[in-house]
PDB file of C-alpha atoms in Angstrom:
ATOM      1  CA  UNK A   1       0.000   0.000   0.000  1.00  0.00           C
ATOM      2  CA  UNK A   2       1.676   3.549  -0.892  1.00  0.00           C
ATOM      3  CA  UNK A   3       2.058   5.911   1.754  1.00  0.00           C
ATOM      4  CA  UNK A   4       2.594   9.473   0.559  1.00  0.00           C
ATOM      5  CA  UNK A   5       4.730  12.072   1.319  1.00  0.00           C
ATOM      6  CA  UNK A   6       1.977  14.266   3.220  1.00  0.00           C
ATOM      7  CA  UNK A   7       0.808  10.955   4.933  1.00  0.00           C
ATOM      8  CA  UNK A   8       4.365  10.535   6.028  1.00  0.00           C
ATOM      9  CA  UNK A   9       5.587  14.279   7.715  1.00  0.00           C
ATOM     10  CA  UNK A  10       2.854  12.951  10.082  1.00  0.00           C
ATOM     11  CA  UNK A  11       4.519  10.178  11.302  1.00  0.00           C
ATOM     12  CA  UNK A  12       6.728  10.374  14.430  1.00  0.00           C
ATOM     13  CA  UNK A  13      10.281  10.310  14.398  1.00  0.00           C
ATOM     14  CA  UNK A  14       9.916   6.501  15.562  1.00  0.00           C
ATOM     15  CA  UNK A  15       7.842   5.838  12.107  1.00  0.00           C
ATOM     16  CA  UNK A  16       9.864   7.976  10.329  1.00  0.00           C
ATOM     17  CA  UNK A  17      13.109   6.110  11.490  1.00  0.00           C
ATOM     18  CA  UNK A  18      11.556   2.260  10.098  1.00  0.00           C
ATOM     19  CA  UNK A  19      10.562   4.376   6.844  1.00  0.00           C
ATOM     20  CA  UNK A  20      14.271   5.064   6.065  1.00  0.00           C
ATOM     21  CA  UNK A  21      15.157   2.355   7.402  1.00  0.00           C
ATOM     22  CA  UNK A  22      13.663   0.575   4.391  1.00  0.00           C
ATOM     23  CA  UNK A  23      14.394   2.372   1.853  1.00  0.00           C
ATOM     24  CA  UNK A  24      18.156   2.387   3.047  1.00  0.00           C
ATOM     25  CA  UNK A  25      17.966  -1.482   2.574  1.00  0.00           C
ATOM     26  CA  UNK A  26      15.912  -1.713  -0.177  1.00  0.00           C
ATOM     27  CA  UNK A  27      12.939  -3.322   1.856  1.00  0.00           C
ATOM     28  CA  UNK A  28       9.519  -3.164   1.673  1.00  0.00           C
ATOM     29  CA  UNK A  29       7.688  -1.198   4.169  1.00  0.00           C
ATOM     30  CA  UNK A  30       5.863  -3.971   5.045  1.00  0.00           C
ATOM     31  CA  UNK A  31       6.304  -4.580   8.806  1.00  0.00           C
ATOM     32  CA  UNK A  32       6.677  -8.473   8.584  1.00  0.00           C
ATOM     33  CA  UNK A  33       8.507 -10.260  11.470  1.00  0.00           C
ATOM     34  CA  UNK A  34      11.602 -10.457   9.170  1.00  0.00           C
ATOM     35  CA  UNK A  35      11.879  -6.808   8.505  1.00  0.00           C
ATOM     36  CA  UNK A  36      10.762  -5.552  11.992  1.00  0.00           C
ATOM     37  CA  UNK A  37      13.574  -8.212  13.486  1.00  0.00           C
ATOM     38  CA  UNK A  38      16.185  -6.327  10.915  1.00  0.00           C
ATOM     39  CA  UNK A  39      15.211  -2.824  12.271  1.00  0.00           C
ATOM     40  CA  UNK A  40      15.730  -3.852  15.512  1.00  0.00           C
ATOM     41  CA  UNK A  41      19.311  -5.704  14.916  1.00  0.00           C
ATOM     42  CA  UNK A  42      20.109  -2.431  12.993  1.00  0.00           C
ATOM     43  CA  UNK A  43      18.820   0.142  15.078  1.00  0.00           C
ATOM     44  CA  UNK A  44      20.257  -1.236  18.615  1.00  0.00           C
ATOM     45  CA  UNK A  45      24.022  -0.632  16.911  1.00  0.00           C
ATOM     46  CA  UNK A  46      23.211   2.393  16.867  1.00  0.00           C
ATOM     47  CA  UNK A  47      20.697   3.602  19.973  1.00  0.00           C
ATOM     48  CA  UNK A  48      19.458   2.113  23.332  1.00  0.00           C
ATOM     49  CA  UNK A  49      17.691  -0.986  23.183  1.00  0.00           C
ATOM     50  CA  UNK A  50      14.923   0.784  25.655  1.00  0.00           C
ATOM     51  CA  UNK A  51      14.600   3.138  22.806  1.00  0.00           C
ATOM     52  CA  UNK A  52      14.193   0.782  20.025  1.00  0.00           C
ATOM     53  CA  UNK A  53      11.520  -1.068  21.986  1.00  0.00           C
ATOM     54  CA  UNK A  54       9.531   2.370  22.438  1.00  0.00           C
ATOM     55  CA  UNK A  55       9.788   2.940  18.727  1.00  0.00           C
ATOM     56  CA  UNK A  56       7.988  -0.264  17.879  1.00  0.00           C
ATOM     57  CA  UNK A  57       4.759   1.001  19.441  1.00  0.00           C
ATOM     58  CA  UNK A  58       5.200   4.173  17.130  1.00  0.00           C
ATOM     59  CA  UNK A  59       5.416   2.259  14.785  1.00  0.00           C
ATOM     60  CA  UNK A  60       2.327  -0.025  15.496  1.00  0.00           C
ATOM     61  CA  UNK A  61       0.685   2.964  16.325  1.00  0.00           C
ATOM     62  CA  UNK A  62       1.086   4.678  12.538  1.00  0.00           C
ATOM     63  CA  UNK A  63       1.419   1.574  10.793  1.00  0.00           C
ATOM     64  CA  UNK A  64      -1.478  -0.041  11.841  1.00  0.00           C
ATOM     65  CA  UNK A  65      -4.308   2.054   9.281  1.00  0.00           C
ATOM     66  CA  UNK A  66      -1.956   0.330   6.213  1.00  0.00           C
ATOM     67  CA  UNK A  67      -0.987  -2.908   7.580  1.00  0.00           C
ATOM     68  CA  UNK A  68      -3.922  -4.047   9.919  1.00  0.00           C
ATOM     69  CA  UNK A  69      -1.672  -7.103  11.097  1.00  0.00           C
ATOM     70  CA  UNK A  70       1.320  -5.154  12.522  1.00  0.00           C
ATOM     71  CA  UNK A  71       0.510  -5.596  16.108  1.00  0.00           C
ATOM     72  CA  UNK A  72       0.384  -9.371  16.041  1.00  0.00           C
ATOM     73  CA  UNK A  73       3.727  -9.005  13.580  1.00  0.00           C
ATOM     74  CA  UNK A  74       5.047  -6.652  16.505  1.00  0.00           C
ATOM     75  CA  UNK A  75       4.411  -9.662  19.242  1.00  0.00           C
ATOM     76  CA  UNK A  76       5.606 -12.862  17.202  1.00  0.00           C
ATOM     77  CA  UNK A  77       8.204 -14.953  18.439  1.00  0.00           C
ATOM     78  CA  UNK A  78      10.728 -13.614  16.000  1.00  0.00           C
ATOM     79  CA  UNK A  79      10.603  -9.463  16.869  1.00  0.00           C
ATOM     80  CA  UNK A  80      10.069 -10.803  20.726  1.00  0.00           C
ATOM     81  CA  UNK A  81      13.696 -13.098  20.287  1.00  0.00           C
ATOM     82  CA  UNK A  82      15.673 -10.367  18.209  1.00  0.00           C
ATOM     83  CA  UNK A  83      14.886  -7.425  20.911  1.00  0.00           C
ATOM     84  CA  UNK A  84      15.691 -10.375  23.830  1.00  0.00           C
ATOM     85  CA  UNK A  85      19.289 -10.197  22.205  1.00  0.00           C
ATOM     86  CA  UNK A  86      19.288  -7.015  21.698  1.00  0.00           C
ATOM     87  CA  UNK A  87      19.088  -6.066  25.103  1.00  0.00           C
ATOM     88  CA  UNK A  88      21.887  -8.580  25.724  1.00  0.00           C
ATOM     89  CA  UNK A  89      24.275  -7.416  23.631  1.00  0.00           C
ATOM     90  CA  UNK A  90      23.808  -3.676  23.922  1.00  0.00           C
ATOM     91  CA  UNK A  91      21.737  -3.502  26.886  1.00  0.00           C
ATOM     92  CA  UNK A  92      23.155  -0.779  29.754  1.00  0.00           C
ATOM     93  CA  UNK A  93      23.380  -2.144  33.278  1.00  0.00           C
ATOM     94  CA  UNK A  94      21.142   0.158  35.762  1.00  0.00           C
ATOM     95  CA  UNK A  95      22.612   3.109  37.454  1.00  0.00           C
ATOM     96  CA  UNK A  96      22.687   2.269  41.007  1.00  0.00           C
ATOM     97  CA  UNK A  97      23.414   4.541  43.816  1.00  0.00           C
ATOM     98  CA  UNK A  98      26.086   3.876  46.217  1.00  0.00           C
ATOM     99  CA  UNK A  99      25.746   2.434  49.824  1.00  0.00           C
ATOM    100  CA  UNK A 100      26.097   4.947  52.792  1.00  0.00           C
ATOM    101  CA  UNK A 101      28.742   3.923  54.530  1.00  0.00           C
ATOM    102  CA  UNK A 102      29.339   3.392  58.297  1.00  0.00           C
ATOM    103  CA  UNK A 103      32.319   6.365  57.836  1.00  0.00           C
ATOM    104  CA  UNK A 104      29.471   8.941  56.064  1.00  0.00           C
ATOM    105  CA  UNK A 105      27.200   8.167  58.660  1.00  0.00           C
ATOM    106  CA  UNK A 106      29.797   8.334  61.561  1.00  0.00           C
ATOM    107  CA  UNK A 107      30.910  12.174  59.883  1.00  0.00           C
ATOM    108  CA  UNK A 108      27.331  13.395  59.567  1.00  0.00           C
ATOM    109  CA  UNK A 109      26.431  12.285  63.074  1.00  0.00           C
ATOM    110  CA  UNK A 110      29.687  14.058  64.052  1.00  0.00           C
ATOM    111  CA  UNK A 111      28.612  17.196  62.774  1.00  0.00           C
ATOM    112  CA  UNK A 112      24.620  17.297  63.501  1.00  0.00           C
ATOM    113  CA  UNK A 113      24.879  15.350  67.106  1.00  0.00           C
ATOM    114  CA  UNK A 114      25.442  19.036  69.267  1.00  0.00           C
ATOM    115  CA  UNK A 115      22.736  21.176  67.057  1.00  0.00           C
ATOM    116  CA  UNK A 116      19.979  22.359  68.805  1.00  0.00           C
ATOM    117  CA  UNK A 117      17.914  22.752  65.292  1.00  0.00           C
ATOM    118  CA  UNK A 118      15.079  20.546  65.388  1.00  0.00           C
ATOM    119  CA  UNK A 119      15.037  19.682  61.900  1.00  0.00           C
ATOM    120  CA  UNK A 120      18.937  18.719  62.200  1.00  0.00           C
ATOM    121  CA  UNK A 121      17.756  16.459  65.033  1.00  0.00           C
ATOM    122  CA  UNK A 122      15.046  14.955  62.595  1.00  0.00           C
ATOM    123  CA  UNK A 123      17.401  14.466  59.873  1.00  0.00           C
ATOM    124  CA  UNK A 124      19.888  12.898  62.143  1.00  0.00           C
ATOM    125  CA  UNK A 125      17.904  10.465  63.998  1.00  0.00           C
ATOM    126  CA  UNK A 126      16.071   8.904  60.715  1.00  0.00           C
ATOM    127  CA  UNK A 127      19.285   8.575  59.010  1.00  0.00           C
ATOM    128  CA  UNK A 128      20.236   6.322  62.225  1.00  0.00           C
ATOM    129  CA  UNK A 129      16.984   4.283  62.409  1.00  0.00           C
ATOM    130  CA  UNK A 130      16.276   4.538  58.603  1.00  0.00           C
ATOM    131  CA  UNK A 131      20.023   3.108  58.427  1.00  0.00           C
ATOM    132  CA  UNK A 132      20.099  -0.008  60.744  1.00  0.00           C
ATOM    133  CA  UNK A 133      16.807  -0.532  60.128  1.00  0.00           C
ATOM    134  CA  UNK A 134      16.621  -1.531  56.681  1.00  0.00           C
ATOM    135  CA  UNK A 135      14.105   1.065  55.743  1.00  0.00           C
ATOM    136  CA  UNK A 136      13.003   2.560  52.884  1.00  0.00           C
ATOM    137  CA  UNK A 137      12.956   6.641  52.544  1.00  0.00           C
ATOM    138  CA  UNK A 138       9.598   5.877  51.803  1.00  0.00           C
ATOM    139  CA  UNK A 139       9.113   4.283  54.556  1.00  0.00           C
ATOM    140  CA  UNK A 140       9.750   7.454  56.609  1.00  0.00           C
ATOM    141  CA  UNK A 141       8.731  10.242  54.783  1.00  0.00           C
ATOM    142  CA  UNK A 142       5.501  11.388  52.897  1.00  0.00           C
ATOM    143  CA  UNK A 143       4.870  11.793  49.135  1.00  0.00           C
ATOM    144  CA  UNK A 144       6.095  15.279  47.385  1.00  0.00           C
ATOM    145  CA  UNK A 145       3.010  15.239  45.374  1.00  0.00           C
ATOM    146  CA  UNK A 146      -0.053  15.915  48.928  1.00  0.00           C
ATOM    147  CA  UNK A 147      -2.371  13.802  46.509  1.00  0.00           C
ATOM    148  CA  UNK A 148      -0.353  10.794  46.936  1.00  0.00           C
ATOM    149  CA  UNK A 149      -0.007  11.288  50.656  1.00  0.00           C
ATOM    150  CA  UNK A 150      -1.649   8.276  52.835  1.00  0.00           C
ATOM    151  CA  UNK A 151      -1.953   9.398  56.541  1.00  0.00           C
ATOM    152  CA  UNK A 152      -2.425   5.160  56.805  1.00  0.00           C
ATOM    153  CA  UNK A 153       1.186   4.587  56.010  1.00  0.00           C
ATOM    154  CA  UNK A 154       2.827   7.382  58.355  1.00  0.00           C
ATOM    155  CA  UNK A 155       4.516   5.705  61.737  1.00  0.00           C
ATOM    156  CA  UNK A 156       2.743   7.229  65.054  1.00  0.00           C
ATOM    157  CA  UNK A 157       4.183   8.152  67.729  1.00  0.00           C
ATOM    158  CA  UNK A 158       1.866   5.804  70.113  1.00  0.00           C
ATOM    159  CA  UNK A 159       3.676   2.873  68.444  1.00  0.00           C
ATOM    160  CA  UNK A 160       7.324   3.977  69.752  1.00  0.00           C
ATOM    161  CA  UNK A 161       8.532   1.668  72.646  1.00  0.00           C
ATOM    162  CA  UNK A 162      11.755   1.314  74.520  1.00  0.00           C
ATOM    163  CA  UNK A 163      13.370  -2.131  74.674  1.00  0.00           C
ATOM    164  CA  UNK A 164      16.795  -2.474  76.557  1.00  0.00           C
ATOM    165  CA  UNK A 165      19.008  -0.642  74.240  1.00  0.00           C
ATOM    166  CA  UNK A 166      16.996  -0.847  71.305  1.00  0.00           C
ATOM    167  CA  UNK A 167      13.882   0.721  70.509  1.00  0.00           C
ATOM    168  CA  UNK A 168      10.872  -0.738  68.343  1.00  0.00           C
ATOM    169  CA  UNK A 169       8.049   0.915  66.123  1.00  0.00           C
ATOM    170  CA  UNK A 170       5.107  -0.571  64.094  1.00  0.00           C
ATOM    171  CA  UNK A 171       6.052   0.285  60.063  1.00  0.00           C
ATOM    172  CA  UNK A 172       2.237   0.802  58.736  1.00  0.00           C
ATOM    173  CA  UNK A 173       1.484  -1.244  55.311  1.00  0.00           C
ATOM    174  CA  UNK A 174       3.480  -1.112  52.279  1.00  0.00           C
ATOM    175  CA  UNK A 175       4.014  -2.498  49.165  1.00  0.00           C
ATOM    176  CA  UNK A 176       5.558  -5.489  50.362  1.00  0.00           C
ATOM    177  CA  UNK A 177       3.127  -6.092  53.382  1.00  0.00           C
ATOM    178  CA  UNK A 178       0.579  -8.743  51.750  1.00  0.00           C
ATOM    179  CA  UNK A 179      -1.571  -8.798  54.915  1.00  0.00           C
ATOM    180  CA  UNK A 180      -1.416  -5.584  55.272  1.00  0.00           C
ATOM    181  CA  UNK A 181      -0.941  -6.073  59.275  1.00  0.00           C
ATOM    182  CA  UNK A 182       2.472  -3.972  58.986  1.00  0.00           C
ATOM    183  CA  UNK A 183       5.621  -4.863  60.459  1.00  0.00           C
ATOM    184  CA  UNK A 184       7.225  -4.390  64.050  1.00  0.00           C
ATOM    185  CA  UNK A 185      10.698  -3.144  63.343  1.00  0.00           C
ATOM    186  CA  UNK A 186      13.492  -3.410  65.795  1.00  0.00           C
ATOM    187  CA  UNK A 187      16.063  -0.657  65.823  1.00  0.00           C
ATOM    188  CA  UNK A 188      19.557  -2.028  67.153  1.00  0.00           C
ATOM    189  CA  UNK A 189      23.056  -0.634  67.170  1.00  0.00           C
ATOM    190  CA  UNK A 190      25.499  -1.821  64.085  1.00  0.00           C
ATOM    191  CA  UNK A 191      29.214  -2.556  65.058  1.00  0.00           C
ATOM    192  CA  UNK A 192      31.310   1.034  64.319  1.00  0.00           C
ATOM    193  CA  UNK A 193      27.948   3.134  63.333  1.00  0.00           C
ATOM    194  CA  UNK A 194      26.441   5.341  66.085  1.00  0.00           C
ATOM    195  CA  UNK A 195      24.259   4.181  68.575  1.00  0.00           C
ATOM    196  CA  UNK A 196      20.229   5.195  67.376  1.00  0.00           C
ATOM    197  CA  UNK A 197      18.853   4.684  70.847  1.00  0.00           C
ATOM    198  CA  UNK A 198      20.704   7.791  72.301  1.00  0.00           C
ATOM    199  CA  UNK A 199      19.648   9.833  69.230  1.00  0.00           C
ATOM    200  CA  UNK A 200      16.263   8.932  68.993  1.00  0.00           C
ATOM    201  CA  UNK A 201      15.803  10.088  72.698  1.00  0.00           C
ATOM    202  CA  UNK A 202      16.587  13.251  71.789  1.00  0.00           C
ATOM    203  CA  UNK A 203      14.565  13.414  68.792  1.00  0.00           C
ATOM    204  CA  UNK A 204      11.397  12.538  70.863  1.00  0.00           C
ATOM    205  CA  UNK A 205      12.136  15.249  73.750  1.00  0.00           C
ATOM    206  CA  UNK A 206      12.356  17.979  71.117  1.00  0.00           C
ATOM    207  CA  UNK A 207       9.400  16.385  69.190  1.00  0.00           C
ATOM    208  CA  UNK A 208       7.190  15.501  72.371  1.00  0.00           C
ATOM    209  CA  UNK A 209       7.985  18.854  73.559  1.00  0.00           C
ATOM    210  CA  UNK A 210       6.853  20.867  70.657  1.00  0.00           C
ATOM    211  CA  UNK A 211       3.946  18.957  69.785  1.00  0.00           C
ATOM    212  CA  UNK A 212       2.524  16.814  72.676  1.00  0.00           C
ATOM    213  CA  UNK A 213      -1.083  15.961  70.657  1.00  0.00           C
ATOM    214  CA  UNK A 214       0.446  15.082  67.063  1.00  0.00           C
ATOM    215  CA  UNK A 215       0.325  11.374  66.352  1.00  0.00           C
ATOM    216  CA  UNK A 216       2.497  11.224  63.728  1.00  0.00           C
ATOM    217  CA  UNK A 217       6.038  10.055  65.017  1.00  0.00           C
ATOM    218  CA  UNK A 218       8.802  11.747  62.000  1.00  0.00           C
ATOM    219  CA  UNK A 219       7.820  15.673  62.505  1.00  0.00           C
ATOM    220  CA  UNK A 220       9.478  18.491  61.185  1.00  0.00           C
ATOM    221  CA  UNK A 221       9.674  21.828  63.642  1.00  0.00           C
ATOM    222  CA  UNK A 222       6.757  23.156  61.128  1.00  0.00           C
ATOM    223  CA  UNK A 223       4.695  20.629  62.484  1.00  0.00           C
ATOM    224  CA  UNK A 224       4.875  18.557  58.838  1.00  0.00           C
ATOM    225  CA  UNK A 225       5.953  15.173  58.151  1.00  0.00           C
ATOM    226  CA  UNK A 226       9.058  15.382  56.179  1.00  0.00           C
ATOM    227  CA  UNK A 227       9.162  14.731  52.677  1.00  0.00           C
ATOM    228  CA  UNK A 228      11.313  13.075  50.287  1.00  0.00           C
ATOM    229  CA  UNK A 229      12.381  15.568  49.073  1.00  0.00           C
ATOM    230  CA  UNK A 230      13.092  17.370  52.234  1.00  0.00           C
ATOM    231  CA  UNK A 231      15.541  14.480  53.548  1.00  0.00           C
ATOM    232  CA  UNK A 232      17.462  14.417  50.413  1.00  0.00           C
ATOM    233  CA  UNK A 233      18.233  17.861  50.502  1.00  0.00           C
ATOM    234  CA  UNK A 234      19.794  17.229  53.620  1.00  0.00           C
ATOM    235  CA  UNK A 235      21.557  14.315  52.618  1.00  0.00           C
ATOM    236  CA  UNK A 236      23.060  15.977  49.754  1.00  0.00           C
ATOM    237  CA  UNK A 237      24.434  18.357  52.005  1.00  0.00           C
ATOM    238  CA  UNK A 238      26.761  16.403  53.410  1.00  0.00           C
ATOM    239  CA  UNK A 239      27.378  13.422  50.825  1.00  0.00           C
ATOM    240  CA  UNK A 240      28.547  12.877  47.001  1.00  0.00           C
ATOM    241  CA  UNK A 241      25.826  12.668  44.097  1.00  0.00           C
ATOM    242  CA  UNK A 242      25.689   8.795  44.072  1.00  0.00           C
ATOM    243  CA  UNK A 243      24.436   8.813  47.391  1.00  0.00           C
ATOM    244  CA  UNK A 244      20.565   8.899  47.785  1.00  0.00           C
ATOM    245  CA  UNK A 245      17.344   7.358  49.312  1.00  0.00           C
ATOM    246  CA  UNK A 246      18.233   4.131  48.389  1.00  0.00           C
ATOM    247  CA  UNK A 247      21.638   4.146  50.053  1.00  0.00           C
ATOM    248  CA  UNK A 248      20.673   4.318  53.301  1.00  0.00           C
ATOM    249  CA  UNK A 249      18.859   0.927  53.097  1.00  0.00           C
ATOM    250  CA  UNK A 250      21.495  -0.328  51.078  1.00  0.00           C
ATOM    251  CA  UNK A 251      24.635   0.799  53.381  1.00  0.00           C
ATOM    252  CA  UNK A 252      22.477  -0.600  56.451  1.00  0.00           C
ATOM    253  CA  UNK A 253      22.204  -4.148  54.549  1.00  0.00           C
ATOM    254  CA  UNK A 254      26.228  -4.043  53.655  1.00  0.00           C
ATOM    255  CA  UNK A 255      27.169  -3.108  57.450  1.00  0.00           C
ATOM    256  CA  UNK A 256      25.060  -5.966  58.800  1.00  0.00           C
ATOM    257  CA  UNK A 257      27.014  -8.712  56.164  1.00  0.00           C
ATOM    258  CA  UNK A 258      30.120  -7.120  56.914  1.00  0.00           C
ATOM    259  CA  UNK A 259      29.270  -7.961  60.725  1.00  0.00           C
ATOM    260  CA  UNK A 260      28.624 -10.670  60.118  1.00  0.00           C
ATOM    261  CA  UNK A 261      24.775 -10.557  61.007  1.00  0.00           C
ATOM    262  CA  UNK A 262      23.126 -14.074  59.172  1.00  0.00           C
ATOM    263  CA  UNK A 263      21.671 -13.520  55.833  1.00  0.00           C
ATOM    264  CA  UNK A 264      18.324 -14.766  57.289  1.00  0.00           C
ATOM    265  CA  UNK A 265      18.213 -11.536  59.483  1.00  0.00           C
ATOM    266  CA  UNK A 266      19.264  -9.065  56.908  1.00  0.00           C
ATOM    267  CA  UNK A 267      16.437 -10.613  54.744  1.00  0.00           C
ATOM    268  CA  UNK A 268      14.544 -10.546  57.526  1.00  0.00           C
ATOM    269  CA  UNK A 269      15.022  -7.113  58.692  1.00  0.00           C
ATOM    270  CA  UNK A 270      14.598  -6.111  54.576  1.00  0.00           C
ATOM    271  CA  UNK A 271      11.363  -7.391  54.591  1.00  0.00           C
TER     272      UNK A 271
END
């Protein structure tokens, strides 16, 4: 079926891409398993195999008035096995973040441990429970966007007890909680970090203090639960770029191995 040249400055850059594509290797524009299993060996020397695999729904999408049987072209064995490779052979490995390290915690506990700022105590005392607790920033703070925020999932205050050293808090659900019961999580000291039970005490006199009636148990000195956004601020203040969220949780999981906690507990205290 011809496709014109007006037809075609409609197209998207994806559509436009096969087009050439075609007439580069004398083709037919016919998306057939064959020639839709060439574009993607061809294209994937060239761009990311994410990329390519976006393309082909462009190309579905625009296709699809001229060649009715493109989508079921698009999901045979064939164009399903060629982008497999693909991503094999020119697939990136994700960009992880690094761990926090027992040293980078040490040196911002160091620095934050005499201020009298509430939100420096805040800051402080989740990075020490969020740390040897396995937790998720997520976990501790509330959603940037209010329309996502679940009061449900916020830790209360009511659920803070003292246990020897340690200390213990219910985790509300999350997405890992299939009973949605929530979890009882046990804050312990890790060999060379700081101790959390100290800090957390005087998190709570500052917090119970300035707000006596609020349930919710991480509170900012505005009286708001602290975001995501808020904490990494803050955590970019005092460590390198590929440190983040996800490193505290990480780092907590790397200091427990490296004590040689059992990998039953780290799973364990992972969730």
């Amino acid at each position: 079926m011809a496709i014109n040249n007006s037809t075609a400055n409609t197209y998207t850059s994806a559509t436009n891409s096969y087009l050439t594509f075609c007439k580069l290797h004398n083709l037919a524009i016919d998306p057939t398993p064959e020639t839709l299993s060439y574009y993607i060996t061809f294209q994937t020397h060239h761009i990311n195999p994410k990329s390519v695999e976006s393309y082909l729904s462009g190309i579905c999408s625009n296709l699809e008035p001229f060649f009715p049987d493109v989508r079921s072209h698009r999901a045979s064995a064939l164009v399903k096995r060629t982008l497999k490779g693909a991503f094999r052979c020119h697939g990136r490995p994700p960009k992880r973040k690094a761990p926090l390290t027992i040293t980078q915690l040490r040196a911002i506990t160091d620095e934050l441990i005499d201020s009298r700022d509430h939100d420096d105590v805040l800051f402080l005392c989740m990075l020490n429970t969020g740390f040897p607790g396995l937790l998720r920033l997520g976990e501790m703070t509330v959603s940037d966007n209010p329309h996502l925020r679940d009061f449900q999932k916020i830790v209360l205050r009511n659920t803070l007890t003292w246990v020897e050293n340690d200390f213990e808090f219910l985790l509300p659900t999350h997405k890992t909680d299939t009973t949605f019961e929530g979890n009882r999580v046990h804050i312990a000291k890790i060999i060379g970090a700081p101790n959390p039970r100290p800090i957390m005490e005087r998190y709570i006199l500052s917090r119970d203090q300035s707000f006596p009636l609020h349930p919710q148990l991480w509170l900012r000195k505005n009286g708001a639960s602290p975001t995501r956004s808020w904490f990494l601020r803050r955590l970019k203040r005092f460590c390198p770029p590929d440190i983040a969220g996800q490193s505290m949780r990480a780092g907590g999981a790397t200091a427990l191995a490296e004590a040689g906690a059992p990998v039953e507990l780290i799973r364990g205290a992972g969730r």
